[in-house]
Structure formats: structure tokens, C-alpha cells
Amino acid sequence: MSLENKPVGRDAPPAHPPPTHLRVEGIQKRFGGVHALRSVDFEVARGEVMALVGDNGAGKSTLMKVLAGAYTADEGQFFLDGQPVTIGSPNDATDLGIQIVYQDLALCENLDVAANLSLGAELVKPGWGFLPHILQPLDELQMELKARKAIDRLEVRTLQSVRNKVGGLSGGQRQAIAIARAVGAESTVVMLDEPTAALGVAQTKQVLEVVKRLRETGHAVVYISHNMRDIFEVSDRICVLRHGGNVATYTTSETDPDKIVAAMTRGLDDGASRDDGANNAA
Amino acid sequence: MMGQVVMTGQTMQPEAQLSFLDRFRAMRETRFGAFVPVLLALAAIWAYFGLALPFYDLLSGEAESFRSIFLSPRNIYNLFMQSAVIATLAVGITIVLLLGDIDLSAAATAGVCAALLGVLVLAGVPGWLACVMVMAAGIVMGAAQGLLVAYVGIPSFVVTLAGLLGYQGLMQKILPTGNLNVGDEFVRGIARVLIPDLWGLAIGLICVAAFATLNLRKQAQRKARGLELDAPLALWGQVIVFSGLVITIILTLNAYRSLPLLLVLLVGITALLGWITTSTPFGRSLFAVGGNPESARRVGMKVKRIRVAAFGIVGLMAAIGGIFGASRFGSVSYTAFAGGSLLLEAIGAAVIGGTSLFGGRGSVWNAILGALVIGSLGNGLDLTGASAADKLMVSGAILLLAVAIDAVSRSGSNGGR
Ligand SMILES: Nc1ncnc2c1ncn2[C@@H]1O[C@H](COP(=O)(O)OP(=O)(O)O)[C@@H](O)[C@H]1O
Ligand SMILES: [Mg+2]
């Protein structure tokens, strides 16, 4: 698993590689004694779904949180459209258009869909500028319209009304709302952490449709999952992490689940084939 | 408004199969449905003391004719005035309950503020200035506890328990004799001034007109923007129920004396806080923090400052409660505030009103209704000559019932996960 054993895979790029949107190099992250990320490289392009896979504790969530500014990397460089940027806080990431949908969704169940979609960025009515912003009247109707649009854009058909409390929604609907919130914020990069882990078949399908919609709308999508079926249905490339380091990045159409599982569990050095679709990780 | 909470989607059941509990939960989730349980409780209590007991007396021959002392204008007037201090504190406590916190020190804060008020006016400070100073003191006392909760991370239960003890002691320091008469014209005036009958009616009609206009205008705006509409039945039902209640209350109060200024102030302050909690980004953040603090933090809400502000508001409401109490009794006593049952009655009122102890759900208007429930129980039991022991036990049972309803409604929203 150590970095000296970096595989030298095929360097053949896809026929028309989409331009990389977000790219990071040499990300290091330690939690006390735990070396969670060991010089990880990662990239994602617009209009692409990049799956991020690895065993439990491989560092997927940590990498995602570093990209979202929730954790600060100990070392590493960030590039957006080739320009170096710094991501030191969630606000930095938001300003750069990077949004994360957390594993636990972080929705307020006691508020309705429209309120959740505008949470933290509530619209206020014009003409009350003499009051401090937090005491200006909310423009609820405008927020409802905005929510309606966001939901329609993702084609979440089962949701009847944006005035329903989130507490009464199904898991798939909640996931869709969490995604809609991330997308609504002028984002270009949307990262999803195990969005289907707790869902049944039909709801998983619903979420995968939403992810595909994100690709169609030109977002750069990072998708963490354990489910090979989902990954092969939705992703364009697959980045495998193991023990906090890169294994390789595969083009989905040129590999198969067995190879990915082998790379996840054993790495490349002991047995996994490296001749197929795997690109050099570093 | 009451009908459209049923969801489509994977977890949906056909409407016909919705159990009573599901319907109940769904109703509680709507904006006005949350009032239904407490209004029913109030109606039941009033029917019992106002109709059932007098009727029983008539049948058993104890009374010669049907006379409802409980529902007489005079008693209703007293009931409202008795409940006003509880309501003021309950409205404040509701704000921290929304966050999922609690304030055990509200009554003690009210006591300190009332004592301070008494001492200040005795020393010759003009009444209005003393009131302003006392309100500032209340804000500081509340916000100080908020700082400890938000920035030091001590649970609010512990901080305000310490506050309760400390402020009780402080009140005793300010009032070594435990009692002080307040004769200041301005202060006494708050509870004594009555709005002339016609003016009272005019105020009521203006409220009704404003309520109706706002509701209808909102509906028109929804239509104009192509948003889903509220059911006309629910819309007009609200307007009619609201108008009926307001006009009946004012006519009843006019039949005894008149609309007291104290109640106008209480309703006005509650309306302001109600507006802030439901219709501003600050209010939204109260609900968000109460519902999911982590979520609020991640979307960039200043959770710590919000906590401090909320505790500041409880402090302010406690101070106002202290002023109201001093004004109504014409005196400040240790037992009327810090040392008595005021705290538990105020928290009970907020919870009976339907505000969740778990945070994220409730309304200041419900606190007023809850205070009326507590006040009506006390008043009704007093009229029947029940002992203090009976009163305590009945109040405890009602509170338990309210919390049980809260817990049942809550497990409903978790079941969807
Ligand atoms: N906040 C944290 N504090 C300490 N250790 C952490 C923290 N977050 C993650 N880790 C550790 O970092 C490693 C990677 O975790 P994570 O990124 O959650 O893995 P994955 O999402 O791939 O399952 C694990 O060993 C985990 O225990
Ligand atoms: Mg994880």
C-alpha cells in the first residue's frame, strides 16, 4: 500500500478528455497519529461523474471534506481550472462553487423543503434596508419559487409540494433535496458522500437519476459509494483510494467491478490487473 | 392548509389508511394545526369549570339557578390578568425552547428585575427610566447565561440552574425584607390603565382587518406567481375563527371593565416576537439550530451568537414580566417571583402550548394559550375551593400530558428516516 509501490498504468487518456475543473495534488492530512491522507492526487472535470471508492477508512470522506474546506489539509495544492486556489474554510469552498452533500445530509426536518433549500441564504424582501439583515422580512414566496425551480431542474417527480416538512419525506426525496440545495448555490462541483447507502432500490434509482442530471447540466460530480452497480451505472471514471493513498484511476467503460474490488482490497501490487483502463495515479 | 401534508413517494400510504396518529401528526405540522390541541384543552377546561360544574350544582340542588361564575366577564378579566405574567415569561422561554435549550432562571430574573424596579422608583428614578434600566438589566442577565452556554459549552440546563440559584440570592440581597411596595404612577399604570370600550373595539377590528388583509393578499400573491394555493376553506376558517375570538374577548372584557393596557402590551410584544421568529432570517435560524445545529453551522449560521441573542430575549421578557407583575400587585415579593411556582408555570405554559422541549417546533402564540390553560386551571380550581395540593397534582398531570403529546408527535417525524 505504500507510496513507493505506485503502479505505472497505461497513460492512454480518453479520446476527448473533458478539461479538468478541480484538481488537487499531494494532499496530506493527519488526525493526531492517524495518517488519513498520504499525498493524494485527485481531479474531476465538468460534465463528469468521478466515483471515489475504497474500503472503510480509506480516506474518502476525509478527502471530500478537505475539498469542501470542512477540514484543512496539512499539505497540498488546489487548482480550479488550472489556477492555484486556497481552500481553508467552508466559505472558501462555497465561494469557489464547491458544494458537498454530507453522508448525514444535514437537513432540518422541522422545516419545509423550501426553507431547507434556502437555509443560510434566505431571501429577504426589498425595501427594508433600514433593518439589520437578520431582522428583514423573509421573502417566502420567492424562496418557494426558487425551491420549485431547483426541484424541477433535478426532475424529482415524487415530491408533491415544497411546503412539506422534510421530516415527512422518504430517504430518496431527502437525498434529492440535499443535492438540490448543493446545486442551487451556484455550484460547479458537487460532491456526494454515499448518497444511496441507506436507500432501497427504487429510491436509489431516483438518486442516480439526479446524479445523471447533474452531469448533463455540466457539473463536476464526485460520487462516493460502496455499491459497484451504482458506480458502474453512473460514473465516468473511478478513483480508488487505499489506506489513505491513491491506487489508480480507471475509466469506467474500460474496466469491470472485479478489478475495482481487487484494487480496493489489495491494491495493485498484489494481484490486481493493471493493464486495463487504469491510469497512473500520480 | 390543514389537508396537504400527506406525501406522495415511497413511504406514502393511501390516505384512507392513515391512522389517527398519523393524521394528528400531520395536523400538528401545519401552521395553524399546531394550535388545535391547546385550543381543545382550553375549551375542555372552560367547559368543565364554566358549564359542567354549574350544571351539576343545579342538578344536585346546591344552586337555585344556572350561574357560571367561571365564565363571567369579571372572572375572565381576572383570569387574563392572572395569566399575563406567566404568559410573558412563557413567550420568552419559548424562544430558547425553539433552540432546544431551556431557561430555568427566567422567574428568578423576573424577580431580580422587579426588585430592582422597586428599589429604583423608591430612590426617585422616574418610572419609565426605571423600566428601561430594568429591561437592560434583564437582557444582560439573560445574555450572560447565553455566553456561557454558547461559548463555554455548558448545557443550558446547568447554566440556568446556577442562574436560578444565583438570581434568587441576588433578589434576596436587593430585598432584604422580601417585600417592597411599588407606588410609582407610571409603573402601576401599566396594569391599571384601561382602554376605553370603543377604542378597544376599534383596536380589535383593526387587528381583524389586518389579519384578513395579510392572508388574502398572500393568497393573491401566490396566485399571481403560480404557486400552490391554500385551501379556501382553511383560509377563511382561519380568518373567521381569529375574528370571532378577538371580538368575543374584547366584548367580554368590555362587559366587566375594559381592555387593559397590560394585555395590549403583551399581545403587541408577542406579535413582534412572533413575527421575528417566523418571518425573519433570525427566526429561521432559531428553528434551524433547534432542528439540526450541525446543519445550521454548515450553512454558515452564527450558531453561538444566535444562542446568546435568544437568551438575551428571554432575559428581556423576564424583565418585562417582572415589570408587569410589580405593576399588577403594586408590590414586589420574593414568593411572587423567584421563590414561587412562576418558573414551573411558565415552562409548563410554553410546553402545554405545544412548543417542543426537543427544539425546532413551537410558537410564541402557543405560549399565550398555554399560559391561559395554566391560569384557567388555577382559577377554576380556586373557585371550586380545591386545595393547593389538588392544584399541583392537576397541573402536573396536564403538563405530563402535554409532554407526552410532544414526544408522540416527535417520534412521528423520526419514523420517516
Ligand atoms: N475527525 C477525525 N478524527 C480522527 N480520525 C479521523 C477523523 N476523520 C477520519 N479519521 C480517520 O481517518 C481515516 C479515514 O477516514 P474516512 O475518510 O472517514 O474513511 P472513509 O470515508 O473512506 O471510510 C480513518 O482511519 C478514520 O478513523
Ligand atoms: Mg466515509
XYZ file of C-alpha atoms and ligand atoms in Angstrom:
727
model
C 0.000 0.000 0.000
C 2.924 2.339 0.466
C 3.682 5.052 -2.000
C 6.886 3.539 -3.356
C 4.717 0.921 -4.993
C 2.879 3.354 -7.194
C 1.707 1.476 -10.235
C 2.649 2.585 -13.680
C -0.547 2.093 -15.561
C -1.397 2.855 -19.135
C -1.115 6.504 -19.884
C -3.690 6.499 -22.648
C -6.170 9.310 -21.997
C -9.790 9.061 -23.158
C -10.432 10.124 -26.723
C -11.866 13.535 -25.790
C -10.816 14.200 -22.245
C -13.047 16.851 -20.698
C -10.911 19.682 -19.313
C -10.154 19.180 -15.651
C -12.098 21.553 -13.461
C -10.930 20.868 -9.920
C -7.557 19.257 -9.309
C -5.603 18.663 -6.103
C -2.071 17.389 -5.638
C -0.179 15.926 -2.733
C -2.903 16.254 -0.120
C -1.720 15.222 3.323
C -3.996 15.024 6.326
C -3.224 13.707 9.783
C -5.563 13.290 12.740
C -3.161 13.014 15.634
C -1.438 9.710 14.974
C -3.746 8.684 12.127
C -2.313 9.489 8.714
C -5.644 9.694 6.899
C -4.437 11.065 3.549
C -0.934 10.336 2.255
C -0.131 12.640 -0.628
C -3.370 12.078 -2.501
C -3.935 13.426 -6.022
C -7.420 13.840 -7.349
C -9.221 15.565 -10.200
C -12.667 15.959 -11.660
C -13.923 17.613 -14.848
C -17.186 19.371 -15.628
C -19.830 17.137 -17.079
C -18.146 14.158 -15.490
C -19.074 11.859 -12.614
C -15.902 10.805 -10.816
C -16.507 7.923 -8.443
C -14.336 7.785 -5.347
C -14.072 4.294 -3.921
C -12.113 2.481 -1.258
C -12.573 0.298 1.778
C -13.890 1.701 5.039
C -11.319 4.073 6.470
C -9.556 4.536 3.137
C -9.932 8.297 3.491
C -12.740 9.024 1.025
C -14.807 11.148 3.368
C -11.716 12.906 4.625
C -10.631 13.810 1.091
C -14.073 15.129 0.337
C -14.150 17.220 3.473
C -10.744 18.651 2.616
C -12.081 19.624 -0.814
C -15.117 21.216 0.849
C -12.984 23.140 3.325
C -14.502 21.353 6.320
C -11.001 20.042 7.123
C -7.845 21.956 6.314
C -5.202 19.925 4.530
C -1.822 19.718 6.268
C -0.156 19.908 2.862
C -1.261 20.018 -0.742
C -2.151 22.225 -3.656
C -5.546 23.082 -5.130
C -6.242 24.157 -8.692
C -9.507 25.339 -10.183
C -9.468 25.480 -13.991
C -5.693 25.384 -13.737
C -5.449 28.358 -11.380
C -3.983 27.741 -7.920
C -6.539 28.423 -5.192
C -6.677 28.015 -1.421
C -9.417 26.145 0.387
C -9.101 26.802 4.092
C -12.724 27.020 5.187
C -16.205 26.012 4.033
C -16.747 29.568 2.889
C -13.675 29.386 0.621
C -15.088 26.251 -0.967
C -18.539 27.775 -1.370
C -17.039 30.857 -2.993
C -15.254 28.596 -5.470
C -18.517 26.808 -6.262
C -17.642 23.598 -4.420
C -20.560 22.010 -2.569
C -20.733 18.861 -0.509
C -23.731 16.674 0.300
C -22.829 15.048 3.574
C -23.484 11.458 4.446
C -25.887 12.658 7.139
C -27.500 15.174 4.740
C -27.778 17.841 7.420
C -31.331 18.810 6.636
C -33.621 20.434 9.171
C -36.522 18.042 9.489
C -38.663 20.592 11.247
C -38.508 22.991 8.299
C -40.172 22.623 4.936
C -38.415 21.856 1.666
C -38.306 25.474 0.546
C -36.785 26.605 3.847
C -34.167 23.873 3.689
C -33.192 24.775 0.154
C -32.578 28.406 1.144
C -31.080 27.661 4.546
C -28.365 30.132 5.418
C -29.055 32.144 2.267
C -32.586 33.291 2.959
C -34.056 35.807 0.562
C -35.493 38.970 2.083
C -37.985 41.445 0.721
C -36.521 44.622 -0.727
C -37.190 47.979 0.907
C -36.350 47.059 4.498
C -32.708 48.051 4.312
C -33.006 50.177 7.455
C -33.231 46.977 9.498
C -30.231 44.705 10.075
C -30.304 41.857 7.586
C -31.258 39.209 10.129
C -34.419 41.154 11.000
C -35.609 41.929 7.479
C -38.776 40.129 6.402
C -38.250 36.848 4.574
C -39.478 36.640 1.014
C -41.109 33.253 1.430
C -42.825 33.240 -1.933
C -39.598 33.936 -3.787
C -37.902 31.144 -1.838
C -40.724 28.795 -2.763
C -40.305 29.670 -6.417
C -36.583 29.101 -6.166
C -37.168 25.730 -4.499
C -39.721 24.758 -7.137
C -37.167 25.528 -9.853
C -34.368 23.600 -8.155
C -36.610 20.572 -7.665
C -37.885 20.724 -11.231
C -34.363 21.016 -12.606
C -33.450 17.747 -10.907
C -36.749 16.229 -12.015
C -37.715 14.967 -8.582
C -41.170 13.940 -9.607
C -42.430 12.323 -6.434
C -42.211 15.484 -4.390
C -45.656 16.982 -4.223
C -45.096 20.289 -2.565
C -42.092 22.336 -1.497
C -44.115 23.295 1.570
C -43.895 19.811 3.037
C -41.761 19.320 6.099
C -38.587 17.379 5.348
C -39.311 15.154 8.360
C -42.134 13.531 6.428
C -40.160 12.710 3.279
C -38.666 9.427 2.132
C -34.924 8.808 2.178
C -34.619 9.274 -1.569
C -36.519 12.526 -1.502
C -34.323 13.808 1.297
C -31.211 12.892 -0.615
C -32.577 14.688 -3.666
C -33.294 17.761 -1.581
C -29.822 17.756 -0.100
C -28.446 17.554 -3.639
C -30.771 20.285 -4.844
C -29.511 22.506 -2.048
C -25.908 21.929 -3.074
C -26.700 22.574 -6.712
C -28.784 25.634 -6.002
C -25.851 27.533 -4.593
C -24.258 28.440 -7.940
C -22.022 25.454 -7.612
C -19.840 23.819 -10.253
C -18.512 20.943 -8.160
C -20.995 18.736 -6.296
C -19.677 16.010 -4.015
C -21.907 13.225 -2.715
C -20.867 11.004 0.180
C -22.564 7.605 -0.026
C -25.874 9.068 -1.148
C -27.568 5.705 -1.597
C -26.187 3.870 1.429
C -29.472 3.875 3.315
C -31.862 3.640 0.388
C -33.997 0.951 -1.172
C -33.936 0.030 -4.844
C -36.488 2.496 -6.148
C -35.095 5.387 -4.151
C -31.547 4.568 -5.215
C -32.699 4.759 -8.798
C -34.221 8.145 -8.132
C -30.948 9.457 -6.701
C -28.902 8.039 -9.584
C -31.199 9.850 -12.000
C -30.497 13.054 -10.131
C -26.750 12.424 -10.358
C -27.053 11.922 -14.107
C -28.975 15.166 -14.361
C -26.085 16.889 -12.621
C -23.686 15.597 -15.255
C -25.982 16.777 -18.035
C -26.077 20.250 -16.508
C -22.288 20.469 -16.674
C -21.466 19.961 -13.019
C -18.325 18.236 -11.884
C -19.647 15.413 -9.708
C -17.671 13.468 -7.119
C -19.530 10.350 -6.064
C -18.527 8.188 -3.086
C -20.137 4.787 -2.906
C -19.579 1.186 -1.966
C -22.094 -0.144 -4.422
C -20.422 -1.350 -7.610
C -23.706 -1.492 -9.526
C -24.414 2.139 -8.813
C -20.866 3.161 -9.621
C -20.846 1.408 -12.960
C -24.235 2.796 -13.806
C -23.433 6.399 -13.101
C -19.709 7.156 -13.185
C -17.321 8.099 -16.000
C -14.132 7.467 -14.080
C -13.318 5.685 -10.843
C -10.618 6.812 -8.437
C -9.547 4.106 -5.988
C -8.089 5.008 -2.592
C -6.491 2.547 -0.187
C -5.076 3.254 3.274
C -5.111 6.978 2.580
C -3.201 6.811 -0.714
C -4.035 6.651 -4.419
C -4.210 3.252 -6.059
C -5.235 4.266 -9.556
C -7.900 5.994 -11.580
C -9.889 3.912 -14.056
C -12.107 4.782 -16.973
C -15.389 3.108 -16.122
C -16.147 1.883 -19.620
C -12.781 0.130 -19.796
C -12.830 -1.762 -16.524
C -15.109 -4.043 -14.536
C -16.264 -4.407 -10.938
C -13.916 -7.286 -10.134
C -10.880 -5.206 -10.968
C -12.134 -2.305 -8.893
C -12.857 -4.524 -5.916
C -9.422 -6.072 -6.216
C -7.805 -2.642 -6.341
C -9.822 -1.516 -3.326
C -8.992 -4.519 -1.195
C -5.490 -5.477 -2.294
C -4.109 -2.527 -4.176
C -2.347 -3.048 -7.477
C 0.852 -4.663 -6.276
C -0.595 -7.991 -5.243
C -2.684 -9.367 -7.968
C -4.980 -6.771 -9.395
C -4.589 -6.449 -13.105
C -3.128 -3.145 -14.180
C -3.388 -3.459 -17.876
C -6.955 -2.404 -18.200
C -8.133 1.145 -18.007
C -6.003 2.051 -15.025
C -4.191 5.323 -15.362
C -1.183 6.231 -13.382
C -2.401 7.748 -10.184
C 0.309 10.294 -9.633
C -53.646 24.375 4.773
C -54.629 21.568 7.042
C -55.047 18.985 4.349
C -51.998 18.930 2.172
C -49.295 17.426 4.306
C -49.798 13.912 3.083
C -46.854 12.879 0.960
C -46.521 11.007 -2.210
C -43.482 8.860 -2.684
C -42.235 5.574 -1.403
C -43.371 5.903 2.162
C -46.799 7.175 1.371
C -49.823 5.246 2.445
C -53.178 5.689 0.787
C -54.998 8.420 2.591
C -57.755 6.122 3.753
C -55.242 4.032 5.685
C -53.753 6.898 7.615
C -54.101 6.098 11.265
C -55.484 8.608 13.687
C -51.967 9.196 14.995
C -50.645 9.941 11.502
C -53.396 12.422 10.900
C -52.744 14.011 14.252
C -49.043 14.376 13.488
C -49.783 15.759 10.066
C -52.139 18.301 11.549
C -49.584 19.384 14.137
C -47.130 20.087 11.352
C -49.327 22.716 9.754
C -49.094 26.310 10.784
C -52.463 26.601 12.439
C -52.963 22.945 13.214
C -50.417 23.333 15.989
C -52.975 25.456 17.854
C -55.644 22.792 17.813
C -54.556 20.627 20.782
C -54.088 23.550 23.146
C -57.307 25.206 21.997
C -59.122 21.936 22.624
C -57.542 21.679 26.068
C -58.634 25.220 26.830
C -62.149 24.533 25.584
C -62.357 21.384 27.706
C -61.219 23.203 30.846
C -63.603 26.075 30.265
C -66.473 23.738 29.516
C -65.769 21.818 32.711
C -65.491 24.774 35.059
C -67.860 27.052 33.200
C -70.647 24.683 32.163
C -70.379 21.215 33.663
C -69.787 22.212 37.286
C -72.561 24.840 37.461
C -74.916 22.417 35.743
C -74.027 19.740 38.273
C -74.652 22.192 41.111
C -78.043 22.973 39.607
C -78.982 19.303 39.336
C -77.818 18.463 42.821
C -79.826 21.365 44.179
C -76.872 23.283 45.540
C -77.630 26.244 43.312
C -81.067 27.633 42.586
C -80.350 28.730 39.048
C -77.689 28.087 36.435
C -74.881 30.525 37.189
C -71.431 30.186 35.723
C -69.049 32.153 37.880
C -66.089 30.892 35.885
C -67.343 32.247 32.578
C -68.497 35.577 33.990
C -66.814 38.619 32.407
C -65.349 39.529 35.777
C -63.661 36.185 36.171
C -62.456 36.114 32.578
C -60.912 39.527 33.138
C -59.131 38.311 36.265
C -58.108 35.126 34.528
C -56.428 37.057 31.740
C -54.645 39.348 34.164
C -53.524 36.410 36.321
C -52.153 34.628 33.305
C -50.378 37.668 31.881
C -47.148 37.360 33.867
C -46.935 33.619 33.215
C -47.587 34.296 29.541
C -44.861 36.941 29.317
C -42.270 34.569 30.712
C -43.581 31.658 28.665
C -43.237 33.685 25.463
C -39.602 34.346 26.322
C -38.894 30.752 27.306
C -40.396 29.615 24.004
C -37.546 31.358 22.186
C -34.875 29.230 23.888
C -37.012 26.108 23.689
C -37.015 26.575 19.910
C -33.236 26.244 20.055
C -33.542 23.075 22.099
C -32.284 24.874 25.192
C -34.108 25.696 28.400
C -34.061 28.606 30.801
C -34.704 27.739 34.443
C -33.709 31.180 35.628
C -36.464 33.198 33.949
C -38.622 33.627 37.034
C -35.618 34.494 39.184
C -34.520 37.017 36.571
C -38.016 38.486 36.645
C -37.732 38.674 40.422
C -34.410 40.476 40.364
C -35.726 42.907 37.761
C -38.913 43.586 39.709
C -36.943 44.121 42.899
C -34.556 46.426 41.074
C -37.526 48.329 39.685
C -38.993 48.755 43.167
C -35.711 49.989 44.595
C -35.108 52.371 41.684
C -38.505 54.068 41.830
C -38.192 54.288 45.600
C -34.913 56.110 45.078
C -36.737 58.619 42.898
C -35.830 57.395 39.415
C -38.722 58.184 37.030
C -40.876 55.137 36.352
C -40.242 54.915 32.609
C -36.498 55.253 33.072
C -36.523 52.589 35.757
C -38.401 50.269 33.385
C -35.842 50.832 30.635
C -32.960 50.222 33.047
C -34.569 47.058 34.345
C -35.131 45.740 30.825
C -31.469 46.366 30.042
C -30.543 44.505 33.212
C -32.743 41.589 32.140
C -31.041 41.419 28.740
C -27.607 41.396 30.398
C -28.636 38.689 32.873
C -30.001 36.509 30.084
C -27.211 37.120 27.602
C -24.572 36.377 30.249
C -26.022 32.895 30.622
C -26.231 32.619 26.842
C -22.491 33.358 26.605
C -21.736 30.512 28.975
C -23.973 28.135 27.045
C -22.731 29.103 23.579
C -19.049 29.865 24.063
C -18.082 27.759 27.082
C -20.320 24.909 26.027
C -22.066 24.260 29.347
C -25.556 22.764 28.877
C -28.236 25.403 29.291
C -29.941 23.286 31.931
C -26.913 23.608 34.207
C -26.109 27.232 33.441
C -29.640 28.399 34.092
C -29.977 26.201 37.173
C -26.966 28.033 38.543
C -28.611 31.242 37.349
C -31.796 30.321 39.174
C -29.930 29.895 42.453
C -27.715 32.913 41.966
C -30.513 35.251 40.947
C -32.713 34.058 43.810
C -29.908 35.033 46.139
C -29.446 38.325 44.332
C -33.125 39.125 44.743
C -32.877 38.478 48.474
C -29.864 40.798 48.602
C -31.803 43.559 46.862
C -34.898 42.995 49.024
C -33.645 42.005 52.452
C -37.184 42.156 53.838
C -38.548 40.070 50.966
C -41.204 42.642 50.232
C -41.460 46.151 48.811
C -44.444 48.262 47.794
C -44.356 49.915 44.400
C -46.432 53.065 44.269
C -44.997 54.747 41.195
C -47.740 56.126 38.948
C -46.128 55.030 35.707
C -45.427 51.500 36.864
C -48.847 50.989 38.417
C -50.429 52.483 35.309
C -49.355 49.587 33.104
C -51.826 47.271 34.812
C -54.367 49.910 35.818
C -54.909 51.832 32.615
C -57.945 50.639 30.717
C -58.527 51.296 27.045
C -61.959 52.944 26.608
C -64.542 50.462 25.352
C -64.861 51.925 21.881
C -61.134 52.260 21.420
C -60.679 48.683 22.489
C -63.208 47.555 19.938
C -61.533 49.690 17.285
C -58.150 48.100 18.059
C -59.737 44.670 17.789
C -61.341 45.488 14.442
C -58.046 46.850 13.114
C -56.314 43.605 14.119
C -59.003 41.558 12.412
C -58.820 43.666 9.253
C -55.023 43.442 9.188
C -55.103 39.673 9.692
C -57.645 39.199 6.915
C -55.859 41.560 4.517
C -52.478 39.936 5.048
C -53.894 36.466 4.496
C -55.865 37.389 1.414
C -53.008 39.390 -0.046
C -50.655 36.488 0.421
C -53.117 34.222 -1.341
C -53.375 36.704 -4.227
C -49.590 36.846 -4.480
C -49.376 33.080 -4.536
C -51.883 33.017 -7.346
C -50.008 35.697 -9.278
C -46.769 33.726 -9.086
C -48.337 30.408 -9.921
C -47.643 28.848 -6.515
C -49.918 26.309 -4.911
C -52.792 27.914 -3.048
C -54.090 27.404 0.452
C -57.445 25.699 0.578
C -60.099 28.437 0.629
C -61.870 26.679 3.475
C -58.752 26.762 5.639
C -58.048 30.360 4.680
C -61.497 31.663 5.508
C -61.733 29.360 8.506
C -58.648 30.991 9.980
C -59.920 34.482 9.359
C -63.333 33.733 10.813
C -62.024 31.928 13.898
C -59.489 34.673 14.542
C -62.065 37.452 14.143
C -64.556 35.632 16.332
C -62.024 35.104 19.126
C -60.732 38.685 19.108
C -64.143 40.324 19.073
C -65.571 37.971 21.718
C -62.641 38.575 24.042
C -62.839 42.339 23.715
C -66.610 42.406 24.205
C -66.261 40.168 27.277
C -63.571 42.379 28.767
C -65.655 45.462 27.983
C -68.622 43.875 29.756
C -66.691 43.880 33.028
C -64.278 46.780 32.798
C -62.402 47.371 29.550
C -59.449 46.124 27.625
C -56.464 46.602 29.966
C -53.327 48.244 28.595
C -51.311 45.355 30.047
C -52.956 42.886 27.681
C -52.468 45.178 24.688
C -48.772 45.428 25.540
C -48.481 41.663 25.994
C -50.187 40.912 22.691
C -48.161 43.594 20.923
C -44.834 42.239 22.211
C -45.878 38.698 21.376
C -46.880 39.764 17.872
C -43.472 41.347 17.390
C -41.657 38.252 18.643
C -43.991 36.043 16.642
C -43.108 37.970 13.525
C -39.398 37.816 14.283
C -39.461 34.077 14.903
C -41.465 33.137 11.826
C -40.659 35.778 9.249
C -37.050 36.887 9.551
C -33.704 35.212 8.882
C -33.032 35.379 12.632
C -36.207 33.471 13.388
C -35.462 30.974 10.668
C -32.064 30.374 12.225
C -33.697 29.706 15.621
C -35.723 26.906 14.054
C -32.752 25.638 12.059
C -30.497 25.431 15.119
C -33.279 23.734 17.056
C -33.912 21.266 14.256
C -30.319 20.437 13.369
C -27.497 22.538 14.840
C -24.896 20.862 12.650
C -26.856 21.764 9.559
C -27.183 25.365 10.708
C -23.468 25.554 11.338
C -22.602 24.124 7.950
C -24.711 26.623 6.049
C -22.816 29.383 7.812
C -25.259 30.431 10.532
C -23.621 32.036 13.529
C -24.970 29.482 15.967
C -23.202 30.889 19.025
C -24.400 34.442 18.503
C -27.910 33.186 17.854
C -27.850 31.374 21.219
C -26.662 34.469 23.056
C -29.337 36.593 21.378
C -32.037 34.085 22.292
C -31.022 34.096 25.936
C -30.920 37.882 25.804
C -34.524 37.836 24.603
C -35.603 35.563 27.469
C -33.897 37.981 29.853
C -35.775 40.876 28.301
C -39.103 39.042 28.511
C -38.372 38.088 32.121
C -37.719 41.734 32.931
C -40.969 42.731 31.255
C -42.724 40.002 33.230
C -41.198 41.472 36.367
C -42.470 44.920 35.463
C -45.950 43.551 34.687
C -46.010 41.669 37.976
C -44.859 44.633 40.032
C -47.445 46.760 38.292
C -50.296 44.327 38.857
C -49.579 43.518 42.502
C -48.400 47.012 43.396
C -45.599 45.316 45.225
C -42.625 43.058 44.755
C -42.305 39.955 46.872
C -39.859 37.103 46.847
C -42.565 34.443 46.684
C -44.407 36.048 43.763
C -41.376 35.631 41.527
C -38.139 33.894 42.314
C -39.302 31.690 45.146
C -42.734 30.661 43.934
C -44.239 28.488 41.265
C -43.909 31.079 38.481
C -40.999 29.341 36.757
C -42.664 25.971 36.504
C -45.918 27.542 35.413
C -44.146 29.479 32.669
C -42.232 26.468 31.341
C -45.406 24.413 31.655
C -47.321 27.042 29.699
C -44.809 27.005 26.861
C -44.843 23.218 26.643
C -48.607 22.843 27.081
C -48.942 25.375 24.275
C -47.227 22.875 22.018
C -43.645 24.072 21.909
C -41.300 21.118 21.803
C -38.785 20.543 24.565
C -36.616 18.916 21.908
C -36.246 22.131 19.941
C -37.260 23.292 16.500
C -41.000 23.399 16.883
C -43.332 25.825 18.573
C -44.652 29.339 18.566
C -44.927 32.243 20.951
C -48.695 32.418 20.399
C -48.987 28.878 21.665
C -47.231 30.015 24.836
C -50.021 32.526 25.472
C -52.642 29.822 25.039
C -50.625 27.513 27.292
C -50.494 30.233 29.938
C -54.281 30.516 29.685
C -54.564 26.767 30.263
C -52.415 27.000 33.395
C -54.217 30.151 34.537
C -57.650 28.626 33.920
C -56.792 25.503 35.867
C -55.611 27.522 38.843
C -58.523 29.905 38.667
C -61.125 27.177 38.197
C -59.767 25.022 40.991
C -59.675 28.070 43.264
C -63.344 28.730 42.519
C -64.279 25.170 43.429
C -62.367 25.504 46.654
C -59.757 22.905 45.738
C -56.651 22.756 47.871
C -53.204 23.814 46.769
C -52.307 20.136 46.736
C -55.046 19.369 44.213
C -53.883 22.242 42.042
C -50.333 20.972 41.975
C -51.391 17.463 41.091
C -53.744 18.513 38.303
C -51.138 20.866 36.844
C -48.586 18.067 36.922
C -50.932 15.722 35.103
C -51.688 18.301 32.406
C -48.003 19.037 31.914
C -47.227 15.352 31.608
C -49.979 15.003 29.027
C -48.567 17.894 27.011
C -45.051 16.482 27.030
C -46.400 13.079 26.059
C -48.171 14.635 23.078
C -44.909 16.356 22.176
C -42.958 13.104 22.355
C -45.522 11.204 20.289
C -45.541 13.889 17.579
C -41.799 13.824 17.521
C -41.383 10.102 17.119
C -43.594 10.540 14.073
C -41.115 12.763 12.292
C -38.307 10.355 13.071
C -40.195 7.392 11.726
C -39.685 8.639 8.195
C -35.965 8.023 8.251
N -12.245 13.635 12.673
C -11.393 12.596 12.726
N -10.589 12.418 13.777
C -9.717 11.384 13.829
N -9.590 10.473 12.868
C -10.376 10.584 11.789
C -11.316 11.639 11.664
N -11.965 11.508 10.476
C -11.440 10.412 9.906
N -10.499 9.855 10.688
C -9.707 8.678 10.350
O -9.209 8.845 9.062
C -9.299 7.625 8.350
C -10.109 7.835 7.080
O -11.471 8.021 7.416
P -12.633 8.351 6.361
O -12.162 9.427 5.472
O -13.875 8.616 7.114
O -12.749 6.973 5.597
P -13.849 6.510 4.535
O -14.814 7.622 4.319
O -13.058 6.184 3.314
O -14.486 5.288 5.102
C -9.892 6.592 9.277
O -8.846 5.856 9.842
C -10.573 7.433 10.320
O -10.569 6.758 11.545
Mg -16.984 7.743 4.805
